[in-house]
JSON list of C-alpha atoms in Angstrom, two decimals:
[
{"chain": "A", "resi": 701, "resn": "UNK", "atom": "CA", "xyz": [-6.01, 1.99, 19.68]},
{"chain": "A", "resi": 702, "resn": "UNK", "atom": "CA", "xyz": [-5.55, 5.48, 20.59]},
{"chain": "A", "resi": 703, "resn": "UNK", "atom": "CA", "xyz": [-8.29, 8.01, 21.47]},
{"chain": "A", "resi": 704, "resn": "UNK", "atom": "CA", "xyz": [-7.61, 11.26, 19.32]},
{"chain": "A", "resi": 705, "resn": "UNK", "atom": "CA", "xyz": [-8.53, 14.50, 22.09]},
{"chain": "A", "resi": 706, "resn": "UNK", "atom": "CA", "xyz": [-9.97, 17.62, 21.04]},
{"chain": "A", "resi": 707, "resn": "UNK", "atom": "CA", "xyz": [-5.88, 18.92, 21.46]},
{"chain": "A", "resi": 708, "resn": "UNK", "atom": "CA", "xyz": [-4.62, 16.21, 18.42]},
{"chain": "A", "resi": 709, "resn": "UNK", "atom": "CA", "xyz": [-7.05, 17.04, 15.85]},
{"chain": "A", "resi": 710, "resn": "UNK", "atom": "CA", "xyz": [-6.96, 19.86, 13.28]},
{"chain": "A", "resi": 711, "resn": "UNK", "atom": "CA", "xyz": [-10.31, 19.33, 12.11]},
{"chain": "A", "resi": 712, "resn": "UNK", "atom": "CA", "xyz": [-13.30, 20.36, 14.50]},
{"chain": "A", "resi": 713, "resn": "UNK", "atom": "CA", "xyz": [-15.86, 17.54, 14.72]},
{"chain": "A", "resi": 714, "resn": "UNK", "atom": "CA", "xyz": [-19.23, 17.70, 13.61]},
{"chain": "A", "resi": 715, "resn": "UNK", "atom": "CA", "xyz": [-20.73, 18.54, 17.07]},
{"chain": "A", "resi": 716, "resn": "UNK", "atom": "CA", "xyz": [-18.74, 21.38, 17.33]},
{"chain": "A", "resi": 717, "resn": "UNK", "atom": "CA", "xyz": [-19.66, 22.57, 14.16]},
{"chain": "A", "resi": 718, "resn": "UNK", "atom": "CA", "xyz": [-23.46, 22.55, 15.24]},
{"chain": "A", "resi": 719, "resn": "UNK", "atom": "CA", "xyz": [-22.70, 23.96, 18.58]},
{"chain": "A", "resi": 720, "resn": "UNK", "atom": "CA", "xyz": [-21.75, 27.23, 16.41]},
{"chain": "A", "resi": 721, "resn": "UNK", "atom": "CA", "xyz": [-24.61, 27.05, 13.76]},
{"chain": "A", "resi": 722, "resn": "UNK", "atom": "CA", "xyz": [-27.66, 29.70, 14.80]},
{"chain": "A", "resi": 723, "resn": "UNK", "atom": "CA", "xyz": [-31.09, 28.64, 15.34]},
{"chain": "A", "resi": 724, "resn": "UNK", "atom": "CA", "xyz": [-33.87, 28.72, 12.69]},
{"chain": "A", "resi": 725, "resn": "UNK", "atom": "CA", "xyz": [-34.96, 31.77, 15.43]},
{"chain": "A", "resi": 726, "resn": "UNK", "atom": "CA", "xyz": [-31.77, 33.78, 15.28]},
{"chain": "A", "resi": 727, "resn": "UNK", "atom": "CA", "xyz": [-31.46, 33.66, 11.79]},
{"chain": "A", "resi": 728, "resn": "UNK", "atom": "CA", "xyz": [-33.62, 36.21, 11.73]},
{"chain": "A", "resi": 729, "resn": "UNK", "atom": "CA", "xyz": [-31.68, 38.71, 12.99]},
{"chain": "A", "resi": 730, "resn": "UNK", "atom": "CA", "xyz": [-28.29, 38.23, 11.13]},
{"chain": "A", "resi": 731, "resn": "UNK", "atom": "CA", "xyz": [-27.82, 40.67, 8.58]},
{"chain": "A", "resi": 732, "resn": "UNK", "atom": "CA", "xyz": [-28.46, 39.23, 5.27]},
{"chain": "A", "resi": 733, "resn": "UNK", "atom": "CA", "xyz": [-26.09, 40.38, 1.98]},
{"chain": "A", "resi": 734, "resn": "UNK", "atom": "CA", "xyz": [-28.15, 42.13, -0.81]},
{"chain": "A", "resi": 735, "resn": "UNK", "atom": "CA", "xyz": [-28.09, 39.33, -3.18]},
{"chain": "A", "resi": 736, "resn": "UNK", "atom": "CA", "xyz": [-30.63, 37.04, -4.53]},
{"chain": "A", "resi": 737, "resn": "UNK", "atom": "CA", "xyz": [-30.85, 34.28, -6.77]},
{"chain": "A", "resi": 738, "resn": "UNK", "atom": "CA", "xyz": [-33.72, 33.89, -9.58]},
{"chain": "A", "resi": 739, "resn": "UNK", "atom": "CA", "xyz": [-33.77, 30.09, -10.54]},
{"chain": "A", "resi": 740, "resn": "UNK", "atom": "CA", "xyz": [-35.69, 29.12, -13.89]},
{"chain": "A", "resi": 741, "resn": "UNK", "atom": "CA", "xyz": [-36.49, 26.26, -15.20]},
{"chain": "A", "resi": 742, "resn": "UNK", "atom": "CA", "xyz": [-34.08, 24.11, -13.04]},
{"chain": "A", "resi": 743, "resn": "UNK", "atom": "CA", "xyz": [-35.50, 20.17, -13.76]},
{"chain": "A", "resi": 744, "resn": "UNK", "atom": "CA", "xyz": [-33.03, 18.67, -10.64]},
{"chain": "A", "resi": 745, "resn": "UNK", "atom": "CA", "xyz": [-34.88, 19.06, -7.16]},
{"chain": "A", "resi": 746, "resn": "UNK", "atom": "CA", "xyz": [-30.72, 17.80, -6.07]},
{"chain": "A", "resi": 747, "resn": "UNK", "atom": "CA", "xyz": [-29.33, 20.93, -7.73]},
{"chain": "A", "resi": 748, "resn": "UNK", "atom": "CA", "xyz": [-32.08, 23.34, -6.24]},
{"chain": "A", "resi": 749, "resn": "UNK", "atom": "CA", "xyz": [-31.42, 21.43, -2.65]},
{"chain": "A", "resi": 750, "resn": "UNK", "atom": "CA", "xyz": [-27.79, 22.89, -3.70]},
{"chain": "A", "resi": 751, "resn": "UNK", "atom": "CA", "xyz": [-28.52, 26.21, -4.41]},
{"chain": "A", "resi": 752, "resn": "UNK", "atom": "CA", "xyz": [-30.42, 26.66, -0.96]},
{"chain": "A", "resi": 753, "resn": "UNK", "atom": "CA", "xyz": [-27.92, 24.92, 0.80]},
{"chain": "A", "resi": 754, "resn": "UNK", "atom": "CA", "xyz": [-25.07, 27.54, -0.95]},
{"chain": "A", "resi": 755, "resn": "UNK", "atom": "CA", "xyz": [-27.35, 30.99, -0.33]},
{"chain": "A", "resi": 756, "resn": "UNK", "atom": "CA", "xyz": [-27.60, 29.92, 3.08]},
{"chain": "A", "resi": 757, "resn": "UNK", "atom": "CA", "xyz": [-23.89, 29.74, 3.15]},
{"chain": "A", "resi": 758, "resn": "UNK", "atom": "CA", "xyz": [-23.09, 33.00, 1.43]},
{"chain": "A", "resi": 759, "resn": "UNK", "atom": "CA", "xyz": [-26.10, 34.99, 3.16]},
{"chain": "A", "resi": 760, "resn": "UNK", "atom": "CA", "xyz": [-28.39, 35.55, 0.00]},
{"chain": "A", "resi": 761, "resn": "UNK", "atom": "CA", "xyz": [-31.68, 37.52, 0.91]},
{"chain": "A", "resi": 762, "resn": "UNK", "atom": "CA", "xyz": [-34.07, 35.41, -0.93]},
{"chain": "A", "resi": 763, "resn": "UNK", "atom": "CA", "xyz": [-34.22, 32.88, -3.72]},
{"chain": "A", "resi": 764, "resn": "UNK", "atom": "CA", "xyz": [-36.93, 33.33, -6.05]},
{"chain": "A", "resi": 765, "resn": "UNK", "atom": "CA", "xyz": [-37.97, 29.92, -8.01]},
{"chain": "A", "resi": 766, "resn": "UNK", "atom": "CA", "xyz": [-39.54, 30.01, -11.02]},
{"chain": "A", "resi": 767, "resn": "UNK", "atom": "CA", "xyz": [-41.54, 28.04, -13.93]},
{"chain": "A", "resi": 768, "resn": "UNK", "atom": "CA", "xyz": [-41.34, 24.32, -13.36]},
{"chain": "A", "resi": 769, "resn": "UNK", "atom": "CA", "xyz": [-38.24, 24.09, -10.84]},
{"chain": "A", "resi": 770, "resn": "UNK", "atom": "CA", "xyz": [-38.98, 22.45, -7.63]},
{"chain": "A", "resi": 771, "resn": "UNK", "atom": "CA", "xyz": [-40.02, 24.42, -4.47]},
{"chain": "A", "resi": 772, "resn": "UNK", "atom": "CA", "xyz": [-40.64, 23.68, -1.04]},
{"chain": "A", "resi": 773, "resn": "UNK", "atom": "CA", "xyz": [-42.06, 21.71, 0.82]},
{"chain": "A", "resi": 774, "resn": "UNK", "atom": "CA", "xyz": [-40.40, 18.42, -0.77]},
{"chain": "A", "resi": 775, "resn": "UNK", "atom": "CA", "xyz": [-39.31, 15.80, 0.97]},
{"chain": "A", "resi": 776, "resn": "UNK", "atom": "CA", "xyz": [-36.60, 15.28, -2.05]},
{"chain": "A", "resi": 777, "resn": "UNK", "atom": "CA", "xyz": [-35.48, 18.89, -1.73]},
{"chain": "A", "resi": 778, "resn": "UNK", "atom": "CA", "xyz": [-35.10, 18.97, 1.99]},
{"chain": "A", "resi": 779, "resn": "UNK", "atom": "CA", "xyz": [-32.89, 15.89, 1.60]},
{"chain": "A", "resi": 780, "resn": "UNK", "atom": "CA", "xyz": [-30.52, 17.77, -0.27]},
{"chain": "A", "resi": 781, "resn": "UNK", "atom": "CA", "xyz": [-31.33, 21.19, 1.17]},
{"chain": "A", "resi": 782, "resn": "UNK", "atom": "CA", "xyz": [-30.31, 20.24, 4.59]},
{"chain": "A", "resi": 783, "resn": "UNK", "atom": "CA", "xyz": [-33.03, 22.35, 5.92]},
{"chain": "A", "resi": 784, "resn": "UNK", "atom": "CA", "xyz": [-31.47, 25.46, 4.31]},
{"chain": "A", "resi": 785, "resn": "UNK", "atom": "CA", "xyz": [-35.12, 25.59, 2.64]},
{"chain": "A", "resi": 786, "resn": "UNK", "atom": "CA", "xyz": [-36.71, 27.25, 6.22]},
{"chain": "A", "resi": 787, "resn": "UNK", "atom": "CA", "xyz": [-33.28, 29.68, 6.35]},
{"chain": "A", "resi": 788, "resn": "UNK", "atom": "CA", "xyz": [-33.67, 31.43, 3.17]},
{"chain": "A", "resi": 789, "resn": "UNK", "atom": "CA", "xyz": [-36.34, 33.52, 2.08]},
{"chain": "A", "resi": 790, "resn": "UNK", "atom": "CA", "xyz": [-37.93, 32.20, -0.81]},
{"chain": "A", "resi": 791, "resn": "UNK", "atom": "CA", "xyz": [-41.22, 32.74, -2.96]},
{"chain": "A", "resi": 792, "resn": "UNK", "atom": "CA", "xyz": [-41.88, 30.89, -6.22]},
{"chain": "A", "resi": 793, "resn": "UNK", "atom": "CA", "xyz": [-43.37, 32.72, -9.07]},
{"chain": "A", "resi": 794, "resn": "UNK", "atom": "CA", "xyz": [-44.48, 30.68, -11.73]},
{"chain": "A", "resi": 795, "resn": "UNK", "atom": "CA", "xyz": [-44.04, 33.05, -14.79]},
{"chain": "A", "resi": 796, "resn": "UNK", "atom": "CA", "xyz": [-40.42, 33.91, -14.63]},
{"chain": "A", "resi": 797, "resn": "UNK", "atom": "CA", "xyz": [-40.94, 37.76, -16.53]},
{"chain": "A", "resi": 798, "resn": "UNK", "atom": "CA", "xyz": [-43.25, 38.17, -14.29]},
{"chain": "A", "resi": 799, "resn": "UNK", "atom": "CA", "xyz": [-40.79, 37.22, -11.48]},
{"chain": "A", "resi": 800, "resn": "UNK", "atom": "CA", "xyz": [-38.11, 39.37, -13.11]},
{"chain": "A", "resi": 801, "resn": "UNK", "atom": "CA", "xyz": [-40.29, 42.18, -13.83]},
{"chain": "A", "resi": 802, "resn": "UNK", "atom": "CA", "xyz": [-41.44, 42.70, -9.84]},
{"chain": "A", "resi": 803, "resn": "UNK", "atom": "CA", "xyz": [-37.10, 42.31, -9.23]},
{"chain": "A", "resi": 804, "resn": "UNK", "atom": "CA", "xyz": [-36.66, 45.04, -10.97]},
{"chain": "A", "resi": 805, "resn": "UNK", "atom": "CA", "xyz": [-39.30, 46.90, -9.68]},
{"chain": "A", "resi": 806, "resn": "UNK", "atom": "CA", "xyz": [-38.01, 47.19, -6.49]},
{"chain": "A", "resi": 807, "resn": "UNK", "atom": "CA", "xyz": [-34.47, 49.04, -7.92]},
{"chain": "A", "resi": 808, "resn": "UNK", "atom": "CA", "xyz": [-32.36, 45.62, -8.00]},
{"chain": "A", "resi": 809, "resn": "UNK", "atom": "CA", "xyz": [-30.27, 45.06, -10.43]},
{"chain": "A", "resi": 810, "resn": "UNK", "atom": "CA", "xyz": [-31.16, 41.69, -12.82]},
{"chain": "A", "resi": 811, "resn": "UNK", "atom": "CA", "xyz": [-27.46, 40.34, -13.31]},
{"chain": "A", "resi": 812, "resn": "UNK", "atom": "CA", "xyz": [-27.57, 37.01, -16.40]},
{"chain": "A", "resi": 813, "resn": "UNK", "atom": "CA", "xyz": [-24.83, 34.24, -15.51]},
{"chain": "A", "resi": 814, "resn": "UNK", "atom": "CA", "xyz": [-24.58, 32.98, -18.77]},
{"chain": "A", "resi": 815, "resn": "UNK", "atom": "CA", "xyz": [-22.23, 33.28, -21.77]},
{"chain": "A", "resi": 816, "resn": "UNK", "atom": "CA", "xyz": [-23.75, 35.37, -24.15]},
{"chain": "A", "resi": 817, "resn": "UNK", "atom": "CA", "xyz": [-22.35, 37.72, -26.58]},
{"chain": "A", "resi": 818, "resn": "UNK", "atom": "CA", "xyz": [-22.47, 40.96, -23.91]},
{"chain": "A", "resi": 819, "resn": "UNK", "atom": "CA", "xyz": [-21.20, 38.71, -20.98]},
{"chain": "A", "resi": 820, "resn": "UNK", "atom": "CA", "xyz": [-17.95, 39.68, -18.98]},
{"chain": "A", "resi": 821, "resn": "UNK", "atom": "CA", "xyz": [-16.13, 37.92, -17.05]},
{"chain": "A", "resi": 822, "resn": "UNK", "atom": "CA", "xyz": [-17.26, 37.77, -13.03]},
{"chain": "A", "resi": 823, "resn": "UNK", "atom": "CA", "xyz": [-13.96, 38.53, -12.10]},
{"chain": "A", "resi": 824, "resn": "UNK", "atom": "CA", "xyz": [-13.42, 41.79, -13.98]},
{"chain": "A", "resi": 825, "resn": "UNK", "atom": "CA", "xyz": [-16.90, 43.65, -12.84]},
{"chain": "A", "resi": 826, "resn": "UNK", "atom": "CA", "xyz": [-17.12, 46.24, -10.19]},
{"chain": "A", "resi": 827, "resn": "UNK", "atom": "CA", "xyz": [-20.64, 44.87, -8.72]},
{"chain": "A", "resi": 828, "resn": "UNK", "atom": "CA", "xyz": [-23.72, 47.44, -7.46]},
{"chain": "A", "resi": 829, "resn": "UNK", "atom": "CA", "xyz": [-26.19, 46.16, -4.78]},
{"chain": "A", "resi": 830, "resn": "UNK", "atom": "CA", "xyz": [-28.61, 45.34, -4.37]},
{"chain": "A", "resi": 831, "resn": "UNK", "atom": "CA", "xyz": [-28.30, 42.16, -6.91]},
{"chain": "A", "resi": 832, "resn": "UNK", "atom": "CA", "xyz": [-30.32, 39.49, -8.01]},
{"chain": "A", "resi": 833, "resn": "UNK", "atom": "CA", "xyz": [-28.66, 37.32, -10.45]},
{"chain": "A", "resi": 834, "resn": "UNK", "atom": "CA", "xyz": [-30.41, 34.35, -12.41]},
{"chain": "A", "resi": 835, "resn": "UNK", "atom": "CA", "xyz": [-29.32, 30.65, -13.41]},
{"chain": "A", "resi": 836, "resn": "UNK", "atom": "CA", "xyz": [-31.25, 28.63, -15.61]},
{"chain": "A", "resi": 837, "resn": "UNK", "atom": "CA", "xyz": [-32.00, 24.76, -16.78]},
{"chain": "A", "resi": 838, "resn": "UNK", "atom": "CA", "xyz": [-29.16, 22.36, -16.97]},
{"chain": "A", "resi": 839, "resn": "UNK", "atom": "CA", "xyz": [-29.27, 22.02, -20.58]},
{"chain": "A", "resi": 840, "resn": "UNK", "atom": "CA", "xyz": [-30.54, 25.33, -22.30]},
{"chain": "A", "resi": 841, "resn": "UNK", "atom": "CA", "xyz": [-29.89, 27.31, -20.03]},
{"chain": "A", "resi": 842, "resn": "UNK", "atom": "CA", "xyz": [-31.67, 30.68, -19.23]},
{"chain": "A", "resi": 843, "resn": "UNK", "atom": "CA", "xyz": [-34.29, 31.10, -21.80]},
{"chain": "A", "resi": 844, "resn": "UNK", "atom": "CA", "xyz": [-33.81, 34.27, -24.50]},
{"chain": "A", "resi": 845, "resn": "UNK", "atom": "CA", "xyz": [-36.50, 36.24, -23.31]},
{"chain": "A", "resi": 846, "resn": "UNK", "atom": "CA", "xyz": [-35.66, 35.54, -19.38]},
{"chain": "A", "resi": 847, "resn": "UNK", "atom": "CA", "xyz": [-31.83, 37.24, -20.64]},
{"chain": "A", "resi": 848, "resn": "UNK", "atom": "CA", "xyz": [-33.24, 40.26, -22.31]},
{"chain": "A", "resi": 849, "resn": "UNK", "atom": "CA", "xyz": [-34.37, 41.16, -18.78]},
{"chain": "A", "resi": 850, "resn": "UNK", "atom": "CA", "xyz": [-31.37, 41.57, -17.50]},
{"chain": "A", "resi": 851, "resn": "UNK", "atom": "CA", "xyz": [-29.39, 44.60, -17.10]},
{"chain": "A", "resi": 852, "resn": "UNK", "atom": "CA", "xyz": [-25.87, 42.89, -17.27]},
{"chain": "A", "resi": 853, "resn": "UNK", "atom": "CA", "xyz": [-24.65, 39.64, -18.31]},
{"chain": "A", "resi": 854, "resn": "UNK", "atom": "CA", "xyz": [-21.54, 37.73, -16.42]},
{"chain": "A", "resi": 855, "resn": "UNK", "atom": "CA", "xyz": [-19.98, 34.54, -17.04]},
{"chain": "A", "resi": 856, "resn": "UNK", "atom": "CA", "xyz": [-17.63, 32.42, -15.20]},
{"chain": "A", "resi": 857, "resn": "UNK", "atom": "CA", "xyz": [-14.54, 32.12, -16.89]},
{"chain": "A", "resi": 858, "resn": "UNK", "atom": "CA", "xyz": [-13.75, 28.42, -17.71]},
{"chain": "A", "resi": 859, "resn": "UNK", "atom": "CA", "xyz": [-10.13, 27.43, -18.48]},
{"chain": "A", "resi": 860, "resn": "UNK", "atom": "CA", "xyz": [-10.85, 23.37, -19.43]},
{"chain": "A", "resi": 861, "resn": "UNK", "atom": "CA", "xyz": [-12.19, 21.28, -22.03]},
{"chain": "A", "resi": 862, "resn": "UNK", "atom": "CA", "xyz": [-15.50, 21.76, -20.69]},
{"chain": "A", "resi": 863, "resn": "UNK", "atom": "CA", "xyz": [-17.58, 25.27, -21.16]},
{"chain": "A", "resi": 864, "resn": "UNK", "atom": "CA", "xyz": [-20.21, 25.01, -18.26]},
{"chain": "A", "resi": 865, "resn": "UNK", "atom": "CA", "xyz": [-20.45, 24.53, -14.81]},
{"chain": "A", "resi": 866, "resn": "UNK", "atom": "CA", "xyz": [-23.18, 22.31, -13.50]},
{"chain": "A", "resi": 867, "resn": "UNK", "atom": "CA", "xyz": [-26.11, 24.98, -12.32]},
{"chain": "A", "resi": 868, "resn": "UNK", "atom": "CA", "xyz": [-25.88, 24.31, -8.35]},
{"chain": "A", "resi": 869, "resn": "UNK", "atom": "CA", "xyz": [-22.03, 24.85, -9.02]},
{"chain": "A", "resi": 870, "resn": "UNK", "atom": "CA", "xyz": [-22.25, 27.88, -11.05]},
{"chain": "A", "resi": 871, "resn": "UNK", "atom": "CA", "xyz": [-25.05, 29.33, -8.28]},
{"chain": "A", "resi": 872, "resn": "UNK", "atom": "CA", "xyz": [-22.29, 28.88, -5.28]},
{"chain": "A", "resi": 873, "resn": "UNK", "atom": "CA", "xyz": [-19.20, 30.12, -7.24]},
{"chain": "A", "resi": 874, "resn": "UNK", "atom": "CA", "xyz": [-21.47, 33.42, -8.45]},
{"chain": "A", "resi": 875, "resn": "UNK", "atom": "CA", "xyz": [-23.11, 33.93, -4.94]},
{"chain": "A", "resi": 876, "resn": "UNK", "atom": "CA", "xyz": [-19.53, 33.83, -2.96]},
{"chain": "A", "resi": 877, "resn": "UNK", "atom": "CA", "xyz": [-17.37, 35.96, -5.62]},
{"chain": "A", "resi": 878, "resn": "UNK", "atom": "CA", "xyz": [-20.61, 38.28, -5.27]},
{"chain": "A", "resi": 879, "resn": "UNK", "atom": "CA", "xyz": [-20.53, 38.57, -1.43]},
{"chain": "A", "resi": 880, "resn": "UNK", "atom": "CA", "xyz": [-16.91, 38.63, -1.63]},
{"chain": "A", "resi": 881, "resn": "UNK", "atom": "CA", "xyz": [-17.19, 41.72, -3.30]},
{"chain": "A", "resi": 882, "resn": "UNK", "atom": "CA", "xyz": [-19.99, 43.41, -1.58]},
{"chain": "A", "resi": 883, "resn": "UNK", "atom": "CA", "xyz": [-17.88, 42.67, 2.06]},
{"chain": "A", "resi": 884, "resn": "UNK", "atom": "CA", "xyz": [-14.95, 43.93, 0.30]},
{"chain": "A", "resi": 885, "resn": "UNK", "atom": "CA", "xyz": [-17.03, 47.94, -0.36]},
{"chain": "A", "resi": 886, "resn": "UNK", "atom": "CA", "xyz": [-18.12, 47.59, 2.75]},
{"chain": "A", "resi": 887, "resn": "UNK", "atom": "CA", "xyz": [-14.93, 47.86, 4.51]}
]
């Protein structure tokens, strides 16, 4: 049996990983991106674990959780959330207008990831921040009068059989492309 050294691997190991991860306390002072997430109706306490665990990764601002979908503190959540729950700023509003209404208030712009018959394609829109964008339930989606608060509609472009992403998914595919393109103005 041969012991692989730090020289043989390609991969770093998990210690070395956490060695580079900040603290809960310097968190606080890395610059977060001007994007947010509003979450409605999401049923799956797994898939909102997710979406934590993916605007930790992309540097979202805040996630703002609405009508029934799970929120912190919950044991169930944390599980999945990794404890990217205490990372990200998050509030949970129970009436999602409501919730969209104060967004907007505060000169963000309410960006709809679903397909709808205004929606373009992520890929082909020239993004202004700040941005919140919102995902919805795993079946119906965001609800009709949730998307006629939004000021622009985007959809992932799906080249397979099937027509959706899973919500978590969708969340870290919109999140990344979206910080992709903010880092991108700001160079």
């Amino acid at each position: 049996f041969h012991m692989i050294s730090n020289m043989d691997r390609i991969k770093r190991c998990n210690d070395e990983l956490k060695a580079d991860r900040p603290t809960l306390e310097e968190i606080e002072f890395i610059h977060r991106l001007p994007i947010s997430i509003l979450v409605e109706n999401v049923r799956s306490v797994h898939n909102v674990g997710s979406i934590f665990r993916s605007a930790d990764g992309f540097g979202a601002k805040k996630i703002y959780l609405t009508g029934y979908t799970a929120h912190p503190p919950r044991e169930d959540l944390h599980k999945t959330a990794l404890g990217a729950e205490d990372a990200v700023p998050w509030e949970y509003i129970e009436n999602t207008i409501k919730a969209a209404e104060s967004i907007k208030n505060q000169a963000i712009q309410l960006v709809l990831v679903e397909q709808t018959h205004n929606s373009q394609s992520i890929y082909e829109m020239d993004f202004q921040f700040p941005i919140c964008f919102i995902v919805g339930n795993e079946v119906t989606g965001v609800s009709e009068a949730l998307s006629n608060e939004a000021d622009l509609h985007i959809e992932i472009s799906m080249r397979g059989v099937k027509q959706s992403l899973n919500v978590s998914v969708a969340a870290g595919v919109v999140g990344y492309e979206l910080a992709r393109g903010y880092l991108a103005k700001k160079i």
